[in-house]
mmCIF file of N, CA and C in Angstrom:
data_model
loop_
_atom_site.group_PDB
_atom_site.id
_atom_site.type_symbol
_atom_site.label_atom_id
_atom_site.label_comp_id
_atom_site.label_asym_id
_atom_site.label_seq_id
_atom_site.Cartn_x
_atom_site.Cartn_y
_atom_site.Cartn_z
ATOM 1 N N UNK A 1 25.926 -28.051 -5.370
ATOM 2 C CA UNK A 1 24.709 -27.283 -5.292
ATOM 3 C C UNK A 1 24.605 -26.723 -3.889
ATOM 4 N N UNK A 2 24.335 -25.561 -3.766
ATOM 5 C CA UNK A 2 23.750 -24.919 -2.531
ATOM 6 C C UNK A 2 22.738 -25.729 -1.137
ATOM 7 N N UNK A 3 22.508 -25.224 -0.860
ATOM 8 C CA UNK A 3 21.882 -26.131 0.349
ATOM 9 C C UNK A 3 20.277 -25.170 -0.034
ATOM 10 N N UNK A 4 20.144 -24.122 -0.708
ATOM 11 C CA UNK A 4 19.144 -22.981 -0.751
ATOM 12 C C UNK A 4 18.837 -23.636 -2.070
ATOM 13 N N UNK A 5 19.186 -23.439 -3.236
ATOM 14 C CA UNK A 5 19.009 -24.011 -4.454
ATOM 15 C C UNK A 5 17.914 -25.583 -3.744
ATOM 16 N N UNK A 6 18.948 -26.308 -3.533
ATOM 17 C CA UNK A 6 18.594 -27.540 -3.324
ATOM 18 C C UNK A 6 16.784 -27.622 -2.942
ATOM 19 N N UNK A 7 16.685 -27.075 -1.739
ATOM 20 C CA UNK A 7 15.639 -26.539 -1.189
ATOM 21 C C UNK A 7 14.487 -26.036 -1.965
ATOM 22 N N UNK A 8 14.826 -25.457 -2.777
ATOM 23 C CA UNK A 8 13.895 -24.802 -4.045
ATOM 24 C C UNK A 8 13.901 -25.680 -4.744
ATOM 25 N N UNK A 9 14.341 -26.472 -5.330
ATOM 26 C CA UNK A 9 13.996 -27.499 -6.549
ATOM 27 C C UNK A 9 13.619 -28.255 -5.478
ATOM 28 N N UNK A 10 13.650 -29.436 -4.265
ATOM 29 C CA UNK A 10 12.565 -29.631 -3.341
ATOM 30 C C UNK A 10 11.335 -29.702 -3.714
ATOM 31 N N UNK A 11 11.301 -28.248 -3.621
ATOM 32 C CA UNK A 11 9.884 -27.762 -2.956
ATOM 33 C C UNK A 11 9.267 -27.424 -4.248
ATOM 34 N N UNK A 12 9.426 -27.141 -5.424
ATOM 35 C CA UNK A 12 9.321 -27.164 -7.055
ATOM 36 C C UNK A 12 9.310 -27.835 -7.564
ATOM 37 N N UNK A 13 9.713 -29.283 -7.131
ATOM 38 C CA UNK A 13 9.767 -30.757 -7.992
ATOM 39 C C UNK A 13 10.586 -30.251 -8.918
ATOM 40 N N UNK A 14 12.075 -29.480 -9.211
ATOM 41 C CA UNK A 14 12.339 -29.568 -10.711
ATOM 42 C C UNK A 14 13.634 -30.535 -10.462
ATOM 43 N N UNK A 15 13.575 -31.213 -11.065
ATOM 44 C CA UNK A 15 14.889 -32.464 -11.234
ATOM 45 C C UNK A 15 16.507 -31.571 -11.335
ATOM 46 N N UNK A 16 17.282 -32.376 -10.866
ATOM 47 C CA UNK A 16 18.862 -32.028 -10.444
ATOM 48 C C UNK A 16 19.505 -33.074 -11.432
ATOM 49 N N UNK A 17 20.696 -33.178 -11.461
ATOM 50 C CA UNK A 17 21.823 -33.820 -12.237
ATOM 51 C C UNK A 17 21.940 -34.637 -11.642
ATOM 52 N N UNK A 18 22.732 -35.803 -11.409
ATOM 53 C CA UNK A 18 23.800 -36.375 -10.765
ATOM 54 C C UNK A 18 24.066 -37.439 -12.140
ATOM 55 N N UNK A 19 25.557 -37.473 -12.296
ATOM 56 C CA UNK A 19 26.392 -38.110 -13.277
ATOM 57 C C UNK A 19 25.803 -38.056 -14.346
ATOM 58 N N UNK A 20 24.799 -37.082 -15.110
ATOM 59 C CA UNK A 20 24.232 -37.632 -16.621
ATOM 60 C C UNK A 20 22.481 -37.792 -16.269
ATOM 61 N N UNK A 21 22.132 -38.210 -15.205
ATOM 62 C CA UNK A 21 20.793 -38.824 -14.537
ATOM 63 C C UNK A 21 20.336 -37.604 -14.057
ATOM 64 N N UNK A 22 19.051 -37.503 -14.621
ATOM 65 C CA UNK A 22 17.903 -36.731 -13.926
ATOM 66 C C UNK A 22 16.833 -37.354 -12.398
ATOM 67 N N UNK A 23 17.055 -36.692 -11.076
ATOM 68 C CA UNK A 23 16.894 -36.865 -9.900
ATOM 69 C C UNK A 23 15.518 -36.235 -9.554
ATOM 70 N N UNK A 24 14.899 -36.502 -8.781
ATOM 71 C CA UNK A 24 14.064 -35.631 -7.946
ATOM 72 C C UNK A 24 14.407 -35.454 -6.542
ATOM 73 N N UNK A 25 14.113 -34.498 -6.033
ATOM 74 C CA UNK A 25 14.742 -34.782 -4.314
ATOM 75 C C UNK A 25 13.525 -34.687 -3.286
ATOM 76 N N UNK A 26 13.875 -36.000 -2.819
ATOM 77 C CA UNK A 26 12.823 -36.643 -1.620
ATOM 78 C C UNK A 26 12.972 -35.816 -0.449
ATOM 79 N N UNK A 27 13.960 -35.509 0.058
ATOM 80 C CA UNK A 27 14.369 -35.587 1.478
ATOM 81 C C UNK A 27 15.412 -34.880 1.774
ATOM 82 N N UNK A 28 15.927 -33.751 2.624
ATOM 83 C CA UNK A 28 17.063 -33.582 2.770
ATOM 84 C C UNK A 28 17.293 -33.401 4.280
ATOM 85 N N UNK A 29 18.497 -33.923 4.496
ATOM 86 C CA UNK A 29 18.463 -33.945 6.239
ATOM 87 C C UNK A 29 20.387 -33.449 6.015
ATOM 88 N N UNK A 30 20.284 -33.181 7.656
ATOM 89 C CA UNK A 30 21.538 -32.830 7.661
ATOM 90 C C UNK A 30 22.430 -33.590 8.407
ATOM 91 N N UNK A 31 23.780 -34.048 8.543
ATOM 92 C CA UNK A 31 24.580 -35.189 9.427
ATOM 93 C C UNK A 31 24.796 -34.922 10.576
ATOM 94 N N UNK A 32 24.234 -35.598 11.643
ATOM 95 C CA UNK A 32 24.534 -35.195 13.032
ATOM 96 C C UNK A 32 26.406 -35.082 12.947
ATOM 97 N N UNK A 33 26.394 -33.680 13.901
ATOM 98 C CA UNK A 33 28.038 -33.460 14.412
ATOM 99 C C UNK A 33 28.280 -32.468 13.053
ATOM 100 N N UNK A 34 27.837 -32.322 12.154
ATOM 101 C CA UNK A 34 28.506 -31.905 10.930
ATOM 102 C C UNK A 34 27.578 -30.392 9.786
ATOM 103 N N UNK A 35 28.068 -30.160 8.950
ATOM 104 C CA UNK A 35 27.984 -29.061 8.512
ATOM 105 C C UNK A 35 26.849 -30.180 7.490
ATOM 106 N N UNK A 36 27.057 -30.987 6.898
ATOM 107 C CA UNK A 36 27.254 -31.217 5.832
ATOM 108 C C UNK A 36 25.781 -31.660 5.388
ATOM 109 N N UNK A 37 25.203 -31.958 4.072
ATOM 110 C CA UNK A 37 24.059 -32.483 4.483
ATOM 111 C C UNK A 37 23.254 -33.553 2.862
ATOM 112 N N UNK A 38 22.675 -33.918 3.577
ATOM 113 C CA UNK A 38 22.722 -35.337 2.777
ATOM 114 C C UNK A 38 21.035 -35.424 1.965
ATOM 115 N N UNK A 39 21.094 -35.538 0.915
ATOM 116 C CA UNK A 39 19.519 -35.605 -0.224
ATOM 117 C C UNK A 39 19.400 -36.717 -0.447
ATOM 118 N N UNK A 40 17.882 -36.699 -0.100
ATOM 119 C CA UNK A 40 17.694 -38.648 -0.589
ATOM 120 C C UNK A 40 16.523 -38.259 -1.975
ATOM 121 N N UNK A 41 17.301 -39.151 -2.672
ATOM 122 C CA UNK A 41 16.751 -39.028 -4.165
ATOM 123 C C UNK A 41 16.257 -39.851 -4.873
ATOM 124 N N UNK A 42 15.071 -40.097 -5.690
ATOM 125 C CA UNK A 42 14.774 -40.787 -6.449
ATOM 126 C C UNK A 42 14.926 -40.463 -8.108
ATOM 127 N N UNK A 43 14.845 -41.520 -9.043
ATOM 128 C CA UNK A 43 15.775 -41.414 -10.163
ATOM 129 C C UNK A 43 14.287 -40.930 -10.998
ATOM 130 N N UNK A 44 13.957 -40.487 -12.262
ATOM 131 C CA UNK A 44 13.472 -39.494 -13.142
ATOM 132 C C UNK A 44 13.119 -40.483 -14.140
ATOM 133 N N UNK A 45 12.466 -41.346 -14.351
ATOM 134 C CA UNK A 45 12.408 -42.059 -15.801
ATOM 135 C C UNK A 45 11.453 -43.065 -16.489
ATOM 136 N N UNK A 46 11.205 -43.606 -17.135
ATOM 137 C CA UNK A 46 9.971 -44.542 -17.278
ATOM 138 C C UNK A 46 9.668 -45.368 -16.482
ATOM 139 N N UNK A 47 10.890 -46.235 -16.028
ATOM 140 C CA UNK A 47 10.588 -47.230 -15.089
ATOM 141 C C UNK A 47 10.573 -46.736 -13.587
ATOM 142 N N UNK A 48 9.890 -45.347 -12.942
ATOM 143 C CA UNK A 48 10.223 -45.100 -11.942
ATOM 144 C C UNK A 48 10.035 -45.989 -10.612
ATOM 145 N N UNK A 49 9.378 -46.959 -10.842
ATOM 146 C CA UNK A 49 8.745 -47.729 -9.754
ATOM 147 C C UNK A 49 9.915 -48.771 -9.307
ATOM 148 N N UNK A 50 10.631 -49.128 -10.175
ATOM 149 C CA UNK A 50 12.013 -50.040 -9.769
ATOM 150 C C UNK A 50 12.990 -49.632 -9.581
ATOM 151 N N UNK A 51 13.275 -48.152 -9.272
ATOM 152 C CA UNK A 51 14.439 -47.636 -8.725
ATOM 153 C C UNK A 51 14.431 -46.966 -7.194
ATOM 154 N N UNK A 52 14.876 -47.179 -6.481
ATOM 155 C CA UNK A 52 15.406 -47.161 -4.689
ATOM 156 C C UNK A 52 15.236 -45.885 -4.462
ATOM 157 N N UNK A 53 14.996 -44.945 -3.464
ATOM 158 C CA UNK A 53 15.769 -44.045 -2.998
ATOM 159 C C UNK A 53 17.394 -43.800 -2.896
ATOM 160 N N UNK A 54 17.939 -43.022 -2.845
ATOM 161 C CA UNK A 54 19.379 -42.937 -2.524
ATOM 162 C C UNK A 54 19.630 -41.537 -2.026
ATOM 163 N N UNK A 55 20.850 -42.125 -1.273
ATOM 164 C CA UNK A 55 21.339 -40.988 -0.201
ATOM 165 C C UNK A 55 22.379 -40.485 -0.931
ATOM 166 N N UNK A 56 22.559 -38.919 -1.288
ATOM 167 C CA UNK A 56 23.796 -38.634 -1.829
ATOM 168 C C UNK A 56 24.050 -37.374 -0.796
ATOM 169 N N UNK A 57 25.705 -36.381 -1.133
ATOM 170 C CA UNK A 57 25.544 -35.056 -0.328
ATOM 171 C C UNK A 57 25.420 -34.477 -1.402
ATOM 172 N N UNK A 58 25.017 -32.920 -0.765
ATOM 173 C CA UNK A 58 23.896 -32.117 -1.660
ATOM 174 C C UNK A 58 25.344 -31.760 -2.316
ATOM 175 N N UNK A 59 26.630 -31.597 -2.287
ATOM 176 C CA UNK A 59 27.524 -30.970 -3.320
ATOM 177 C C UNK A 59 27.695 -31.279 -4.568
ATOM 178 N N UNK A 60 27.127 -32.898 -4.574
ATOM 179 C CA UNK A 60 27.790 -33.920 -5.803
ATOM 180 C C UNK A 60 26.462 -33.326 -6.692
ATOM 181 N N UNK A 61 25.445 -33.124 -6.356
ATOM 182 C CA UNK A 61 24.326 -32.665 -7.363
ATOM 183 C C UNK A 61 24.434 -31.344 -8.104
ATOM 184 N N UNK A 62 23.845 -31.396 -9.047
ATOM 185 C CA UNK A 62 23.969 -29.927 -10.266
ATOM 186 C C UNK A 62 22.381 -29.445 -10.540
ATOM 187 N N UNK A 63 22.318 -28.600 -10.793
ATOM 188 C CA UNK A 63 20.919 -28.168 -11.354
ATOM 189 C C UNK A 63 20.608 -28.961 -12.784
ATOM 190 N N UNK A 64 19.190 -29.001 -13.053
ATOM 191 C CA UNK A 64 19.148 -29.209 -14.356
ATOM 192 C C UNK A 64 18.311 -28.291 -15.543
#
């Protein structure tokens, strides 16, 4: 996913992919020294209250 995309679903609340799983994205920061940049995500689902944040990079994510 784009780093612009990403940004827009952000700021839209619309959920992203990752492996099959519907995401929301918390947070996106970028890696000191580096291009690259990293989404912290929470998971999409009934039980939302028992699942973590997580750090992924924004490439591995898909739209949904």
């Amino acid at each position: 996913m784009l780093t612009t995309q990403a940004r827009v679903a952000m700021r839209n609340r619309k959920p992203v992919k990752l492996v099959g799983d519907l995401y929301h994205i918390i947070d996106i920061k970028r890696v000191n020294g580096t291009s690259r940049m990293i989404a912290t995500i929470k998971k999409i689902g009934l039980a939302e209250g028992k699942y973590k944040p997580i750090d992924v990079d924004i490439e591995y994510l898909e739209r949904a």
